[in-house]
Coordinates of C-alpha atoms and ligand atoms in Angstrom, one line a residue:
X664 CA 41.8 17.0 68.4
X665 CA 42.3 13.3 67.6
X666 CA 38.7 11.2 66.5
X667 CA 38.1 7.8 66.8
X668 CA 35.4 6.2 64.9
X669 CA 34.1 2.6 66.2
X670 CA 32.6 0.9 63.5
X671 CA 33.8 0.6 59.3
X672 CA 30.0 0.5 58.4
X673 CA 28.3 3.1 55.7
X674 CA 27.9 5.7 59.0
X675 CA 31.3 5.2 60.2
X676 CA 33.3 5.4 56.8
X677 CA 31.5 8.3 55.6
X678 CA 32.3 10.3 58.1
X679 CA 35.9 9.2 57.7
X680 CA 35.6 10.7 54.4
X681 CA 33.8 13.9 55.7
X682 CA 36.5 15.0 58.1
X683 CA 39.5 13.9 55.7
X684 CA 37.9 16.2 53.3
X685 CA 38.1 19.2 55.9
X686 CA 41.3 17.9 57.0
X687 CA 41.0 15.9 59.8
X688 CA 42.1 12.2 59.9
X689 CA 40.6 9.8 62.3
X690 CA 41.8 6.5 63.7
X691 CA 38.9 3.8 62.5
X692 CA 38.4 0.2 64.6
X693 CA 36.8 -2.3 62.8
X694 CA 36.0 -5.5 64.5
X695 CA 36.5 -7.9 61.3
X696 CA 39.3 -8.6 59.8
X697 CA 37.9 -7.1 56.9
X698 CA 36.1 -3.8 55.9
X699 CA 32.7 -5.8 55.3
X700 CA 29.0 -5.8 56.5
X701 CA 28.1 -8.8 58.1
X702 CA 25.9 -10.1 55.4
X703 CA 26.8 -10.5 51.5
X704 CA 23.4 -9.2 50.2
X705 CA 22.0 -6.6 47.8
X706 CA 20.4 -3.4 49.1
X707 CA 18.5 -1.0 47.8
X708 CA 18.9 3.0 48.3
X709 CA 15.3 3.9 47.0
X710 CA 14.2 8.3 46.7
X711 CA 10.8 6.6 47.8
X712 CA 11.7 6.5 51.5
X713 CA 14.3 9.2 51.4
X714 CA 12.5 12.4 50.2
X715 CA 14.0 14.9 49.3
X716 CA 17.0 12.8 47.9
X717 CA 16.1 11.5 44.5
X718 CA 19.1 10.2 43.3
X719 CA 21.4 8.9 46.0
X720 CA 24.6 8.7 43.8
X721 CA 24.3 12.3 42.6
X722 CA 23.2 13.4 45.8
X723 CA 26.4 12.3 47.3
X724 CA 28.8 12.8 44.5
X725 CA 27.6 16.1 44.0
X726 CA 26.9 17.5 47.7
X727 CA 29.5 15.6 49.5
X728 CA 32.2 14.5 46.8
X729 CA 31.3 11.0 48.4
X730 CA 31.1 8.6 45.1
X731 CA 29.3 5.8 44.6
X732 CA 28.5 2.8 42.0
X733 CA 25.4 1.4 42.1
X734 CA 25.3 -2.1 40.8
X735 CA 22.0 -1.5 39.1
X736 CA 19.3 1.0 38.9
X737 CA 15.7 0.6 39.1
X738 CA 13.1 1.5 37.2
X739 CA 10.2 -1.1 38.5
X740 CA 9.2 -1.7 41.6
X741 CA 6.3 -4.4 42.0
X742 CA 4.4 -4.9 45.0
X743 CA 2.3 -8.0 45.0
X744 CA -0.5 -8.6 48.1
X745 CA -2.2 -12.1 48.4
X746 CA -4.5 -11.1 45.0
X747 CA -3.2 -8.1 43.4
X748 CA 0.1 -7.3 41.7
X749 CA 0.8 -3.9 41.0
X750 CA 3.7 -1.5 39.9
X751 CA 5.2 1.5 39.8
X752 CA 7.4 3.1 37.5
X753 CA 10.1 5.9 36.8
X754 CA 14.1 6.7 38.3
X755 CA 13.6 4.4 41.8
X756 CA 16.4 4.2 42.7
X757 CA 19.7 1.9 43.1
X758 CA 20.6 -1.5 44.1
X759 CA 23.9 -1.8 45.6
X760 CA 25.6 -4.5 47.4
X761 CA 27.3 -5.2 50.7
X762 CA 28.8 -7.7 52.5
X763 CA 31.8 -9.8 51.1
X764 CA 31.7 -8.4 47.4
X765 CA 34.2 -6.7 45.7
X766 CA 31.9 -3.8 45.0
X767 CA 30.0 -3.8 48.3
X768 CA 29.5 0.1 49.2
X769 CA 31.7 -0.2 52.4
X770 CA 34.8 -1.4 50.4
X771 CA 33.8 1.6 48.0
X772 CA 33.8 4.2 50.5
X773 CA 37.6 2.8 52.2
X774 CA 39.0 3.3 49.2
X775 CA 38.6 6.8 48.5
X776 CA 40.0 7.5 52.0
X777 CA 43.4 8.7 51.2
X778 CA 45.6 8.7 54.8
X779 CA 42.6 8.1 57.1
X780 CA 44.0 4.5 58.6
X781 CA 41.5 1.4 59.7
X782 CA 42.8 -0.5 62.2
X783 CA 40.9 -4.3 61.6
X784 CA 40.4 -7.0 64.1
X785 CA 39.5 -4.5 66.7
X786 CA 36.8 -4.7 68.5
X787 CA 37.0 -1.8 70.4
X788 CA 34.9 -1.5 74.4
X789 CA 33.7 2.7 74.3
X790 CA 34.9 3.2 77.7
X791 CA 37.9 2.3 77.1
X792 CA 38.9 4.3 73.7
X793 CA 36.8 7.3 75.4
X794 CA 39.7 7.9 77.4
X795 CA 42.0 8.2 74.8
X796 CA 40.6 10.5 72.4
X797 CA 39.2 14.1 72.3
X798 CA 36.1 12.8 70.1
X799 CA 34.5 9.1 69.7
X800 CA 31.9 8.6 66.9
X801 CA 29.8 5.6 68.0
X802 CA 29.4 3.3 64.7
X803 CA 28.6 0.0 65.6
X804 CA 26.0 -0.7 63.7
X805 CA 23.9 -1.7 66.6
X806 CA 21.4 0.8 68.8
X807 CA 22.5 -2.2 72.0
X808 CA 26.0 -0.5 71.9
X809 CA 24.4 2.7 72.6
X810 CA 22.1 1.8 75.4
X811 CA 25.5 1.5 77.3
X812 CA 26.0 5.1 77.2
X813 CA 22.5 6.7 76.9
X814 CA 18.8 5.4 77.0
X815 CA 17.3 4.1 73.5
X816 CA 14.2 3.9 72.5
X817 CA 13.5 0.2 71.0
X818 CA 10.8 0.4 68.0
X819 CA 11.1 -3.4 67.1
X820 CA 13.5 -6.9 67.0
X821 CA 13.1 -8.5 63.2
X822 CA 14.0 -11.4 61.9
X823 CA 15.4 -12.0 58.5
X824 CA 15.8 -15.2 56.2
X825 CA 17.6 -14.2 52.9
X826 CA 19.6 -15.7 49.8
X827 CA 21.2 -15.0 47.1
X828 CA 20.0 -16.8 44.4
X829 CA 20.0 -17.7 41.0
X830 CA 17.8 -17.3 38.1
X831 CA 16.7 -15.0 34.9
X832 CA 16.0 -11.7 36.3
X833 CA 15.3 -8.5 34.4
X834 CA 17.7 -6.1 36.2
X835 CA 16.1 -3.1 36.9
X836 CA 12.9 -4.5 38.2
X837 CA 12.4 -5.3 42.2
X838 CA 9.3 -7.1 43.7
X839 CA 8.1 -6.6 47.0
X840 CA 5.3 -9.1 48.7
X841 CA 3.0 -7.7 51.4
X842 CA 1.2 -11.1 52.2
X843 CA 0.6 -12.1 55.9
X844 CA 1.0 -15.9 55.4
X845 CA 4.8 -16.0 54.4
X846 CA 5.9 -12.4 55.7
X847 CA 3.7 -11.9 58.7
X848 CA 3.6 -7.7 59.3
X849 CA 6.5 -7.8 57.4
X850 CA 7.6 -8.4 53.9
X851 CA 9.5 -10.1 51.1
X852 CA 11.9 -8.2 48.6
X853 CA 13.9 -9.0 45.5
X854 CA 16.6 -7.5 44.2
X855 CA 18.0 -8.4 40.9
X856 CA 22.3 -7.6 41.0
X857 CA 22.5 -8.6 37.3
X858 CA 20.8 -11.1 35.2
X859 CA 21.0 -14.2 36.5
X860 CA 21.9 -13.3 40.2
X861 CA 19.5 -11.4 42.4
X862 CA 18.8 -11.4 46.7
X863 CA 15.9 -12.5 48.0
X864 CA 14.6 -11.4 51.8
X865 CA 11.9 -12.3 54.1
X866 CA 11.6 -9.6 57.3
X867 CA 9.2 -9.7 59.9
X868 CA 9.1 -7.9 63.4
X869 CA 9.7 -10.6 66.0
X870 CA 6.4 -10.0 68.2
X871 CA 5.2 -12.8 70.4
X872 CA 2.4 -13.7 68.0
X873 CA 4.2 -13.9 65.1
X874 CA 7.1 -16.0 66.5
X875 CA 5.1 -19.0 66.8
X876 CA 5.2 -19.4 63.3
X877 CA 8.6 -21.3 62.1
X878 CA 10.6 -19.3 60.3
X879 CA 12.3 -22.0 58.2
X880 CA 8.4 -23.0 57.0
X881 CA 7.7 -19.3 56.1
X882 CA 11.2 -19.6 53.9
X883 CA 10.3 -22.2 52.1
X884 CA 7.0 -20.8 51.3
X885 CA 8.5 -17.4 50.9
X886 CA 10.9 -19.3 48.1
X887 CA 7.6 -21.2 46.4
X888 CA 5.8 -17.6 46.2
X889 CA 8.8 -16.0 44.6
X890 CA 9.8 -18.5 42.1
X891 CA 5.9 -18.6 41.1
X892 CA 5.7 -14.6 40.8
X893 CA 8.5 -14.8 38.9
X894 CA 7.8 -17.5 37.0
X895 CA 11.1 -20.0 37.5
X896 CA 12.9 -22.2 39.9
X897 CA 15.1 -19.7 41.9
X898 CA 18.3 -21.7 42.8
X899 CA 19.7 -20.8 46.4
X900 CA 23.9 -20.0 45.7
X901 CA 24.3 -18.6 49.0
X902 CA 22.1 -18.0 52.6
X903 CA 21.6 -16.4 55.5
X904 CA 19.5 -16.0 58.6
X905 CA 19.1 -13.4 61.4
X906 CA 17.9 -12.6 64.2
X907 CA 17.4 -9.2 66.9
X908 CA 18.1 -6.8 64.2
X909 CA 16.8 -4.2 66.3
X910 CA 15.3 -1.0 65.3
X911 CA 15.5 2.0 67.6
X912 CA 17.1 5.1 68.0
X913 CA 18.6 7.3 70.6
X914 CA 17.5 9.5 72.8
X915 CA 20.6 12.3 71.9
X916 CA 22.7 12.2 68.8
X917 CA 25.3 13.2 70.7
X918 CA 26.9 13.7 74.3
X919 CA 29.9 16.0 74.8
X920 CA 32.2 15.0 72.3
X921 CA 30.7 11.6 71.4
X922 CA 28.3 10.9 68.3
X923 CA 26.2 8.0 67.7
X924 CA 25.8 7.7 63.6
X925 CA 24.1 4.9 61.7
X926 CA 21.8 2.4 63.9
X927 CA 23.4 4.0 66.3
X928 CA 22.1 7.0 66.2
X929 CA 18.5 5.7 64.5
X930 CA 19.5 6.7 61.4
X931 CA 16.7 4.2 59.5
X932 CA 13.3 3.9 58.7
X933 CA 11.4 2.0 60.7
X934 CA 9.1 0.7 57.6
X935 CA 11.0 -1.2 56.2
X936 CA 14.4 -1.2 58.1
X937 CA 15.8 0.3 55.3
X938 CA 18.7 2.9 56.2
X939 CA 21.6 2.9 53.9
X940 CA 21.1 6.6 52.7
X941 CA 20.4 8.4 56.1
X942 CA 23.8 6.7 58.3
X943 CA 25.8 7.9 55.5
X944 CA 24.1 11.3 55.9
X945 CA 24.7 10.7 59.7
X946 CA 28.1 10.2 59.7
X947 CA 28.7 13.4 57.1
X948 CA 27.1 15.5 59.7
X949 CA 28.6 14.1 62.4
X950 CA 31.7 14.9 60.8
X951 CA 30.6 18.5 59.7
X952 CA 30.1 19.1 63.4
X953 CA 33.3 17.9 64.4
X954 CA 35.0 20.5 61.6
X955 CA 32.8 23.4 63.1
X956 CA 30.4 23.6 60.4
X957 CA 27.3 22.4 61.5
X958 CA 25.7 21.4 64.8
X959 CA 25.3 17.8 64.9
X960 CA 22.0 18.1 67.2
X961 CA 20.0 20.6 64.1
X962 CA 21.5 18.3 61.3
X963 CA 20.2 15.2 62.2
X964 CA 16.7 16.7 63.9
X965 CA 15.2 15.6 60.0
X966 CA 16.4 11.7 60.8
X967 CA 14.9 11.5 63.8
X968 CA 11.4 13.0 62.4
X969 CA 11.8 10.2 59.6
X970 CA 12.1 7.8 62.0
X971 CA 9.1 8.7 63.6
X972 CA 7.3 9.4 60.4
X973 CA 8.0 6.0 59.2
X974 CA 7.3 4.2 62.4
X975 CA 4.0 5.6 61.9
X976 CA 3.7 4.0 58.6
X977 CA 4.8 0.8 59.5
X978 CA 2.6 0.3 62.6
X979 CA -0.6 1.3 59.9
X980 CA 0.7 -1.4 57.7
X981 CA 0.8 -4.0 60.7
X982 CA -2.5 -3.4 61.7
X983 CA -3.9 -4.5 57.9
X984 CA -5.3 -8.0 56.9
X985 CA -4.4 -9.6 53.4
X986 CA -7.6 -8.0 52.1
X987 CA -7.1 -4.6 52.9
X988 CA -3.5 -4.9 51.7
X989 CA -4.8 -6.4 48.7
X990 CA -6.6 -2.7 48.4
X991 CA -3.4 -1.0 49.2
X992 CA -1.7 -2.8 46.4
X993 CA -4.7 -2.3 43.9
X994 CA -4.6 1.8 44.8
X995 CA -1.4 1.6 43.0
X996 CA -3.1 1.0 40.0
X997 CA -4.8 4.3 40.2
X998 CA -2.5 6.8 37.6
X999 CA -2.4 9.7 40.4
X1000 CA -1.2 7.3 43.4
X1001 CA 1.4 6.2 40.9
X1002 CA 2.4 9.3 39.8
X1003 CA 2.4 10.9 43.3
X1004 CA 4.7 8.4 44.2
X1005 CA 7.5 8.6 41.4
X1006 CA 7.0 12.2 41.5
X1007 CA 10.3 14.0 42.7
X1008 CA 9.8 16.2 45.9
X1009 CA 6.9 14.2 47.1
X1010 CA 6.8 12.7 50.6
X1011 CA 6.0 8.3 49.8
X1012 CA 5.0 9.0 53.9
X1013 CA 2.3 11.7 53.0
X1014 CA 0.9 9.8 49.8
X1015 CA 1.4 6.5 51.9
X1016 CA -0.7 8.0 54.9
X1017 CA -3.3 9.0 52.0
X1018 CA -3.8 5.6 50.6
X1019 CA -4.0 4.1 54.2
X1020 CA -6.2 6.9 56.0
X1021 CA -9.4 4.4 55.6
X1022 CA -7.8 1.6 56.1
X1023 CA -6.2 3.1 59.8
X1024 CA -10.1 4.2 60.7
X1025 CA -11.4 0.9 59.8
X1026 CA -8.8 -1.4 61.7
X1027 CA -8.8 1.5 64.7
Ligands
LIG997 C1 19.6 -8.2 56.0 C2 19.5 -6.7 55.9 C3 19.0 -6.1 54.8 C4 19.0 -4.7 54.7 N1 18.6 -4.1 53.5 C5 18.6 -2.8 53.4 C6 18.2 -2.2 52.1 O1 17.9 -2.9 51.2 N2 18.3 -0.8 52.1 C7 18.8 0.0 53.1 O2 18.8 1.2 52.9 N3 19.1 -0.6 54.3 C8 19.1 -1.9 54.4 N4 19.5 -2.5 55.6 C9 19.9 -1.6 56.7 C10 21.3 -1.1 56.4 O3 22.2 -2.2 56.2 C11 21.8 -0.3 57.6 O4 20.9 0.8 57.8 C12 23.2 0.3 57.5 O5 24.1 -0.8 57.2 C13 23.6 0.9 58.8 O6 24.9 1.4 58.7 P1 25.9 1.6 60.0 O7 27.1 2.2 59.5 O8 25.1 2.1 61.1 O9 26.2 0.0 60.4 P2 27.0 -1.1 59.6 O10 27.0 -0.8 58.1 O11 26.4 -2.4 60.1 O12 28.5 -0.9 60.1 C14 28.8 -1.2 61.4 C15 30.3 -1.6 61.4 O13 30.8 -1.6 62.8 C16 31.6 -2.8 63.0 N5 31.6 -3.0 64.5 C17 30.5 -3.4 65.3 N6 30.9 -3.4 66.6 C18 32.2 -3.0 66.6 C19 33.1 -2.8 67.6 N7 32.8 -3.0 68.9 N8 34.4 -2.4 67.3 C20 34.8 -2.2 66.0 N9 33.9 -2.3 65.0 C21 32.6 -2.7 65.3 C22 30.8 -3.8 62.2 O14 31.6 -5.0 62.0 C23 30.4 -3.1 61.0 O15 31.5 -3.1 60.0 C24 19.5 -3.9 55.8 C25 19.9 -4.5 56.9 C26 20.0 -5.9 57.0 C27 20.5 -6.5 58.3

């Protein structure tokens, strides 16, 4: 048997790690001439969106002896609407970051592979490598790679403006905006990486109607909000932009002796485009069905349900006006919504559909 895996990503690396562990060793292709996600950013890994995994680190560590360091941990998240602030509180997660950063989660994963090589500065075509190896785990990072073998199923195109910025952050606390004007059907995040350095992100779904609207206004305003919520004058250090981040999934997880892992596979949640946890889980049971113990196809059935479960959510969300949001946020403030939410074992989706069940029949 000899394994390629296209792609150094979360999805690709982990499964690396998986089959070196069972003691397989695959040849990895990386197209940069570094082990690095595109973007130097923070990211969050939150148990909200990936019931039943509370705690990501310990949940890897433990189940997968795949080890991680978080930069920070949360313990506030803060969702503000056009009128109402609200928050919610308890063990939320982590905030880790990628990119060009000496602890970025990709350059944490390489290095506990112990003879698995990655080949940089290749950026490997499928058809061809296909013909040189038994197995090919598809780990590009982008769902477009994958329509050239199978058909995909498209959910949605965003657009993201981001920086990393300065300021005098509390560490362990993370807003989120849900306001139409500045993040139309989308939203604005923070993450804090330490005290003084934090990421700030506006995403929105690139539909026709909200692509009028100029993105590098909606920045700016997207800058003046946050530096108001948070009471200071962010300074930019570092930015990005992008466009056609597309989030779909595939129709198989795998074909013969190829997987598709990551975005590849559709290994994210359509919500908020968040999918950090669920390629690495991809790409361990990828790699458990390579080693014979697992079937790729039953192990990754639950992805493909969140997917679908939180494409649900999201397209609720997109149907709601500042006001209604506004009553979204202020449900938050209700003790039982809170706790529901930090409660361990509890499906954010099911208490989610709860709080938005009126607002869906109204907007219907
Ligand atoms: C701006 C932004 C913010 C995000 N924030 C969050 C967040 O806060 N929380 C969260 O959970 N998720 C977040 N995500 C999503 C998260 O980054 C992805 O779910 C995750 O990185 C997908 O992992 P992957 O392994 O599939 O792809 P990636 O991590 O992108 O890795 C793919 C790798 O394949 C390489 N590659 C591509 N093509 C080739 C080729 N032909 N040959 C060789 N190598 C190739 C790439 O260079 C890259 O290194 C965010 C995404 C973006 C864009």
């Amino acid at each position: 048997m000899n394994i390629a895996i296209i792609g150094a990503g979360l999805a690709g690396l982990s499964c690396a790690l998986t089959l070196e562990k069972h003691g397989h060793s695959a040849d990895v292709f990386e197209k940069h001439s570094d082990i690095c996600f595109q973007y130097k950013l923070a990211e969050l890994m939150t148990p909200i969106l990936h019931r039943p995994i509370d705690d990501a680190v310990k949940f890897f560590s433990e189940k997968y002896d795949i080890h991680l360091k978080p930069t920070t941990n949360v313990q506030k998240i803060f969702v503000h609407s056009q009128s109402e602030s609200a928050f919610v509180e308890g063990n939320l997660g982590f905030i880790n970051m990628r990119g060009d950063h000496a602890e970025a989660y990709e350059k944490q994963l390489a290095e506990q592979l112990v003879n698995t090589k990655i080949h940089c500065n290749q950026n490997i075509n499928y058809n061809e490598i296909s013909k040189e190896y038994t197995h090919v785990v598809v780990a590009t990072g982008d769902v477009m790679d994958t329509q050239q073998i199978q058909p995909i199923e498209i959910s949605l195109a965003s657009t993201f403006a981001g920086a990393i910025v300065q300021g005098d952050f509390i560490p362990n606390e993370v807003h989120t905006w849900f306001d139409n004007r500045f993040a139309p059907k989308g939203m604005i995040y923070f993450l804090p990486h330490s005290k003084n350095q934090g990421t700030l992100v506006l995403v929105y779904p690139q539909y026709e109607e909200e692509m009028v609207k100029d993105k590098k206004t909606l920045w700016k305003e997207t800058l003046v909000q946050a530096s108001q919520t948070l009471n200071q004058n962010l300074i930019i250090e570092e930015e990005f932009s992008l466009t056609d981040y597309i989030v779909g999934k595939s129709k198989y997880p795998r074909i013969g002796n190829t997987f598709f892992v990551g975005n590849c596979m559709g290994a994210i949640t359509p919500f908020l485009g968040f999918g950090q946890s669920s390629s690495m889980l991809s790409g361990i049971y990828a790699a458990q069905d390579i080693c014979g113990l697992g079937d790729y196809e039953e192990l990754s059935a639950p992805l493909y349900k969140d997917y679908e479960d939180s494409l649900t959510l999201r397209r609720a969300i997109e149907r709601l006006n500042n006001e209604q949001l506004d009553l979204v946020a202020k449900s938050l403030h209700v003790q039982t919504i809170e706790n529901l939410i930090t409660k361990p074992n509890m499906s954010i989706l099911k208490v989610l559909s709860h709080i938005l069940n009126p607002f869906i029949r109204n907007t219907k």
